[in-house]
GROMACS .gro file of C-alpha atoms in nm:
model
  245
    1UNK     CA    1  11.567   4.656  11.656
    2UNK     CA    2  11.494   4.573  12.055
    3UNK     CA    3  11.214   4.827  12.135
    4UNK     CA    4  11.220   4.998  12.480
    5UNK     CA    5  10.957   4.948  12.682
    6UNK     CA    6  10.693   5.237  12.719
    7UNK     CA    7  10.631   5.326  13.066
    8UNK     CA    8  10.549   5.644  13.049
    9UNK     CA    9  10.167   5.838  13.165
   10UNK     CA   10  10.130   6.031  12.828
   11UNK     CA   11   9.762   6.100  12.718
   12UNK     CA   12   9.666   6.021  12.367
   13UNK     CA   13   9.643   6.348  12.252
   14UNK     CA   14  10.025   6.392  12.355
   15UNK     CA   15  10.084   6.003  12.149
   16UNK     CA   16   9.920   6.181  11.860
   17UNK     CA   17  10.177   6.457  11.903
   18UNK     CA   18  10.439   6.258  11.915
   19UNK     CA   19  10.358   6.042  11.603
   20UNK     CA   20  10.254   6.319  11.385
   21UNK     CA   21  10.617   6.504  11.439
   22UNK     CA   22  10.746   6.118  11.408
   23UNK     CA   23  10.583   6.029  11.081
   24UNK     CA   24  10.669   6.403  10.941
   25UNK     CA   25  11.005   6.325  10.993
   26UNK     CA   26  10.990   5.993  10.852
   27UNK     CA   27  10.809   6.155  10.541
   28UNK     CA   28  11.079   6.257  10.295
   29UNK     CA   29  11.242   5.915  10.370
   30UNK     CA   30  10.931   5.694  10.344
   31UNK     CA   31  11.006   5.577  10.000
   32UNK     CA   32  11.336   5.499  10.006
   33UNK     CA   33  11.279   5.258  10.246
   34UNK     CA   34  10.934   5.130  10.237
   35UNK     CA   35  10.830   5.210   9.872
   36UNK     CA   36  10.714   4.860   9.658
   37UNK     CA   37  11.047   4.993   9.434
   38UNK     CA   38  11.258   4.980   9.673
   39UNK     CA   39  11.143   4.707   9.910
   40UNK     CA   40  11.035   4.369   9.794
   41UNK     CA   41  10.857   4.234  10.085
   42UNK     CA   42  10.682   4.566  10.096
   43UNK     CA   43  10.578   4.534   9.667
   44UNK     CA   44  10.479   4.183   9.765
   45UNK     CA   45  10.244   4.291  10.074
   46UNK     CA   46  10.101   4.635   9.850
   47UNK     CA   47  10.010   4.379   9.575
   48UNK     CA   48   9.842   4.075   9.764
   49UNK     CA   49   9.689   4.395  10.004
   50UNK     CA   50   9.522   4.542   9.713
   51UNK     CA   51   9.479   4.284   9.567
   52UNK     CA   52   9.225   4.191   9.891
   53UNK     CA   53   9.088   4.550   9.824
   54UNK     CA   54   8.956   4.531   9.481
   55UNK     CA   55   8.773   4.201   9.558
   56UNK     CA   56   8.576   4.311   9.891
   57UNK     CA   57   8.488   4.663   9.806
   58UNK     CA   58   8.214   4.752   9.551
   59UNK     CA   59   8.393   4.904   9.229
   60UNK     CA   60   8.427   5.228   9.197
   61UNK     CA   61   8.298   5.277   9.541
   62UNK     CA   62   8.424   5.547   9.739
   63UNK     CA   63   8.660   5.457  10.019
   64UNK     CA   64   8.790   5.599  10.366
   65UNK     CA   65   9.191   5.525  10.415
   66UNK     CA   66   9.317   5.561  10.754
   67UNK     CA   67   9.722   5.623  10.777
   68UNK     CA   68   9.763   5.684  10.352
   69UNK     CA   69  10.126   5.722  10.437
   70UNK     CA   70  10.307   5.889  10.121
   71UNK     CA   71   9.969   5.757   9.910
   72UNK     CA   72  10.081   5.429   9.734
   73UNK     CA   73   9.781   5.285   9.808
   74UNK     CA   74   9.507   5.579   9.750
   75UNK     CA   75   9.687   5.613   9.404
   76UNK     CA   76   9.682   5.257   9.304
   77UNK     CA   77   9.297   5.249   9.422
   78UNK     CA   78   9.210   5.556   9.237
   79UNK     CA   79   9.378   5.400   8.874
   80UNK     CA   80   9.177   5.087   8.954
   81UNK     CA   81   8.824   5.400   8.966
   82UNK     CA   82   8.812   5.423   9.342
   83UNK     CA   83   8.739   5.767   9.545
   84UNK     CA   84   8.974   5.745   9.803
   85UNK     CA   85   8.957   6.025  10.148
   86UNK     CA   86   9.308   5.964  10.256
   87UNK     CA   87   9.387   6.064  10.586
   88UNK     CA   88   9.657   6.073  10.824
   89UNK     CA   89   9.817   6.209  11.141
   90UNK     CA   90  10.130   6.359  10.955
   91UNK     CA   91  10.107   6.671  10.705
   92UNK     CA   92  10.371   6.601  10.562
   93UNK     CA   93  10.226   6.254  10.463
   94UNK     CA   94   9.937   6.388  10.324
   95UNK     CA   95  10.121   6.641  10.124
   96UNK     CA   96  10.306   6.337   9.942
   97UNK     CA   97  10.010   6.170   9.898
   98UNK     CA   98   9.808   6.469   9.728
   99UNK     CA   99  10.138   6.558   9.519
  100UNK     CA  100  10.150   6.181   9.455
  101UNK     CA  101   9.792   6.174   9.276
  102UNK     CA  102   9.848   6.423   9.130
  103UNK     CA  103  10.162   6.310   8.911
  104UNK     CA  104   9.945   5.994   8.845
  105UNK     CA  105   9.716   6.188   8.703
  106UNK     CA  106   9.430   6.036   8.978
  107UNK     CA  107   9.428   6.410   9.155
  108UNK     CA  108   9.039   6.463   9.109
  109UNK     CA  109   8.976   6.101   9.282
  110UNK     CA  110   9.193   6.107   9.604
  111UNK     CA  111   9.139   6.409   9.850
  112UNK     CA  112   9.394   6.427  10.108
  113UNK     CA  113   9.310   6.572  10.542
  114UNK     CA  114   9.539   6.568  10.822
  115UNK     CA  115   9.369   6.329  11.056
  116UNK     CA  116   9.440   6.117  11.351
  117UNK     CA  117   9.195   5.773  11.363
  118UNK     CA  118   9.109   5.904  11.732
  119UNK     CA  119   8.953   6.182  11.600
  120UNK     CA  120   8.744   6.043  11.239
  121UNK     CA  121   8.431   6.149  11.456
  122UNK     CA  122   8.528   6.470  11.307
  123UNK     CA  123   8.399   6.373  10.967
  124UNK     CA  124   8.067   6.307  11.091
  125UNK     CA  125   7.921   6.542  10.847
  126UNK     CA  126   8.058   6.405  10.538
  127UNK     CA  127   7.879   6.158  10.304
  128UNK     CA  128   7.906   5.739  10.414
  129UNK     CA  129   8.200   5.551  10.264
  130UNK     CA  130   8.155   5.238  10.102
  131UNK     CA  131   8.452   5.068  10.247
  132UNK     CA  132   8.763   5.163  10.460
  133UNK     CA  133   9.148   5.050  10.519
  134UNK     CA  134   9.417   5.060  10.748
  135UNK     CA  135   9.702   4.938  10.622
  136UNK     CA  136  10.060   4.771  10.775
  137UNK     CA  137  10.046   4.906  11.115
  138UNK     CA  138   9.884   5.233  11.140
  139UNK     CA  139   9.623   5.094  11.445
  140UNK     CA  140   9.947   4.943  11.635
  141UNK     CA  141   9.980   5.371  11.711
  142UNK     CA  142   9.606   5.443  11.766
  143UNK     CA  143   9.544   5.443  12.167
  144UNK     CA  144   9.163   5.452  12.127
  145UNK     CA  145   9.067   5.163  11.885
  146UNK     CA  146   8.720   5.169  12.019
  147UNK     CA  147   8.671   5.528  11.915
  148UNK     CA  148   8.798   5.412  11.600
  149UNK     CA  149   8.561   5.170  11.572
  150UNK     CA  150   8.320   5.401  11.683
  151UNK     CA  151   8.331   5.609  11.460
  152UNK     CA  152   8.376   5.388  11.129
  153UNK     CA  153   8.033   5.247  11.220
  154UNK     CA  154   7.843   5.581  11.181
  155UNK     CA  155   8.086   5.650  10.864
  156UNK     CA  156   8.045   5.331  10.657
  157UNK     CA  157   7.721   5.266  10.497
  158UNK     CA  158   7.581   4.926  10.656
  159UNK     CA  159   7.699   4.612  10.574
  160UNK     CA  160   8.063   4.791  10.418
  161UNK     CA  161   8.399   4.615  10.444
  162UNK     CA  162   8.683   4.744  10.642
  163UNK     CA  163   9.045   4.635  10.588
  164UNK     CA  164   9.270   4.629  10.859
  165UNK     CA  165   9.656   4.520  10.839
  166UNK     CA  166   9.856   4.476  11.185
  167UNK     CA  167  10.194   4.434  11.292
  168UNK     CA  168  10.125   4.098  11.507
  169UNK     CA  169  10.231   3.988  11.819
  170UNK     CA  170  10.366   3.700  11.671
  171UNK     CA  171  10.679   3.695  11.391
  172UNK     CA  172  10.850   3.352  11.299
  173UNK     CA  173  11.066   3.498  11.090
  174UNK     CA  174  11.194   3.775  11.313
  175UNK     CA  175  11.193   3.521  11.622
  176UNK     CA  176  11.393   3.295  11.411
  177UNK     CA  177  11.643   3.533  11.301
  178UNK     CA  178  11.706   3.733  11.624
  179UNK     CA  179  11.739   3.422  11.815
  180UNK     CA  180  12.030   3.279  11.559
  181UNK     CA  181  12.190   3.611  11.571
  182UNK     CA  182  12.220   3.585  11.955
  183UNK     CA  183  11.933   3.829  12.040
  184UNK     CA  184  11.658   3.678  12.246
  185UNK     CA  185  11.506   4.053  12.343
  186UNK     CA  186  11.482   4.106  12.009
  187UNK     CA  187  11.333   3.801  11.910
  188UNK     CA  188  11.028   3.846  12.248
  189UNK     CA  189  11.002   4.226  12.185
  190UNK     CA  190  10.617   4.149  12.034
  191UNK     CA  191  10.528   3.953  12.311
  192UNK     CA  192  10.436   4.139  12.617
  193UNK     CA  193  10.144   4.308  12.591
  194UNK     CA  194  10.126   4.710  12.614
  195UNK     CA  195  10.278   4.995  12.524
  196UNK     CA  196  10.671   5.004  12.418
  197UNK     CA  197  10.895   5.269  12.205
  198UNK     CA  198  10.983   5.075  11.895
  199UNK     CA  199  11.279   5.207  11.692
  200UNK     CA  200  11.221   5.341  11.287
  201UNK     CA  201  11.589   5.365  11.138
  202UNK     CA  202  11.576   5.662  10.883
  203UNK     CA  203  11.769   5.637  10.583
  204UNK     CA  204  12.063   5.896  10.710
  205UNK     CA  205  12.131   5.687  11.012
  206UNK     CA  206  11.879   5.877  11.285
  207UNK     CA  207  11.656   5.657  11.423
  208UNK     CA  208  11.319   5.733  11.571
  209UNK     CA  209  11.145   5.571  11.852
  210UNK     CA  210  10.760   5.523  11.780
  211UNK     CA  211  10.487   5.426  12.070
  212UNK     CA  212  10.312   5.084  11.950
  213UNK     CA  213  10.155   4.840  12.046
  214UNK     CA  214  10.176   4.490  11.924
  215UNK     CA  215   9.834   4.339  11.830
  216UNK     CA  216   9.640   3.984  11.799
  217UNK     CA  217   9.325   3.894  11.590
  218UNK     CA  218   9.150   3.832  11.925
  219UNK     CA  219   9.314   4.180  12.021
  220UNK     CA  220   9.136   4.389  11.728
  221UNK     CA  221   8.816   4.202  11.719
  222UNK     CA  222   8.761   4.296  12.073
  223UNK     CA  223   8.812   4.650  12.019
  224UNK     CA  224   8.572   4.660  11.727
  225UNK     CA  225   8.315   4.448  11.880
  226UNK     CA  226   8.003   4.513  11.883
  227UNK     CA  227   8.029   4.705  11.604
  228UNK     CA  228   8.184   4.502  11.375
  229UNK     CA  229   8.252   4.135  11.332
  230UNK     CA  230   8.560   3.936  11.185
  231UNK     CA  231   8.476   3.779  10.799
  232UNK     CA  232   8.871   3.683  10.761
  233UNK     CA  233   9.209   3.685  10.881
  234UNK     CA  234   9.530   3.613  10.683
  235UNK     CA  235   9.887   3.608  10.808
  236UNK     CA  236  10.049   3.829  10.590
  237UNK     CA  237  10.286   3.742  10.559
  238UNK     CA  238  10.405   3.402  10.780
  239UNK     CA  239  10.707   3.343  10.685
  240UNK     CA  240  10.901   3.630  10.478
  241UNK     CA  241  11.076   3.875  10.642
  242UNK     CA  242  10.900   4.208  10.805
  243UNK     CA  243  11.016   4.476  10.534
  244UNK     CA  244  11.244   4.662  10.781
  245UNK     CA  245  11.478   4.305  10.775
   0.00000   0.00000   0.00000
């Protein structure tokens, strides 16, 4: 899982092109790999991540989700009487999630737009949320976290919550196990500090290579200062496995 290192002068508008024909191709294979039924790291994270959810936003609030993904999450929050906008840079993502609600039977409290975080400025006109989420990654792919931040500040009524859930610069347990298999890249790939092509294996063999960037607490907080402020940070989680292991 070495990721190549991402030297290239694309803009962000061409990274948002590239992830949103990534993650559509990723789409139909999401769940078979990352689901909490087929992947027990990833149940444990959705659980303890929700979990988080319910206690810091008010209850049956509604909520802004940024990367829904194939909608696990917007579904779960909806069942527990959230409104959930989920958004997302890949149609095809937002499809599932929409066709996902609805089979739950949560279709008339999760909405579904096609959506890069760069560009939530475009929902300017719509009512203020009462909390927002990013979960398991989604910023590590957003180039312009301050817009980001930005723009949740004029979304979020004052005082709101928002959840945010990044892959870290730092991994024991992927350091660890890279380094006893005999591969030291692997086991540094988080550590340098930039851009680099990290590979997604698809469940037919393909793989895809995905810009991210690796990220710190101190990382984040400065990209959403002054706007925001950090109340906690949890390693989550420290010692299992990342879900792709």
């Amino acid at each position: 899982m070495e990721g190549k290192r991402w030297t290239g002068s694309e803009t962000s508008r061409t990274i948002v092109y590239r992830l949103s024909s990534s993650f559509d191709m990723l789409a139909p294979y999401y769940d078979h790999l990352y689901s909490a039924d087929a992947n027990g790291v990833m149940a444990w994270l959705r659980r303890e991540n929700l979990r988080l959810m319910r206690e810091v936003f008010p209850p049956g609030g509604t909520l802004l989700e940024i990367g829904c993904g194939t909608g696990e999450e917007a579904v779960a929050l909806a069942r527990a009487g959230f409104h959930v906008l989920a958004t997302d840079v890949s149609p095809r993502m937002v499809a599932l999630t929409l066709r996902r609600a609805r089979s739950a039977g949560v279709a008339h409290r999760v909405r579904g737009i096609t959506l890069a975080a760069g560009h939530l400025h475009a929902l300017s006109g719509h009512a203020r949320f009462d909390g927002a989420y990013a979960s398991f990654g989604s910023q590590n792919c957003e180039p312009d976290l301050v817009g980001v931040a930005e723009a949740l500040a004029r979304l979020l009524k004052p005082g709101a919550m928002f959840v945010c859930s990044v892959m870290a610069r730092w991994c024991p347990f992927e350091v660890i196990w890279f380094a006893l298999h005999g591969r030291p890249r692997a086991a540094a790939r988080r550590w340098p500090r930039g851009w680099q092509e990290a590979p997604v294996a698809l469940a037919n063999g393909q793989r895809l290579h995905v810009p991210v960037r690796y990220l710190s607490v101190d990382d984040l907080a400065r990209a959403f200062a002054p706007h925001f402020t950090v109340e906690r940070a949890l390693a989550f989680p420290l010692l299992l496995p990342p879900p792709y292991l």
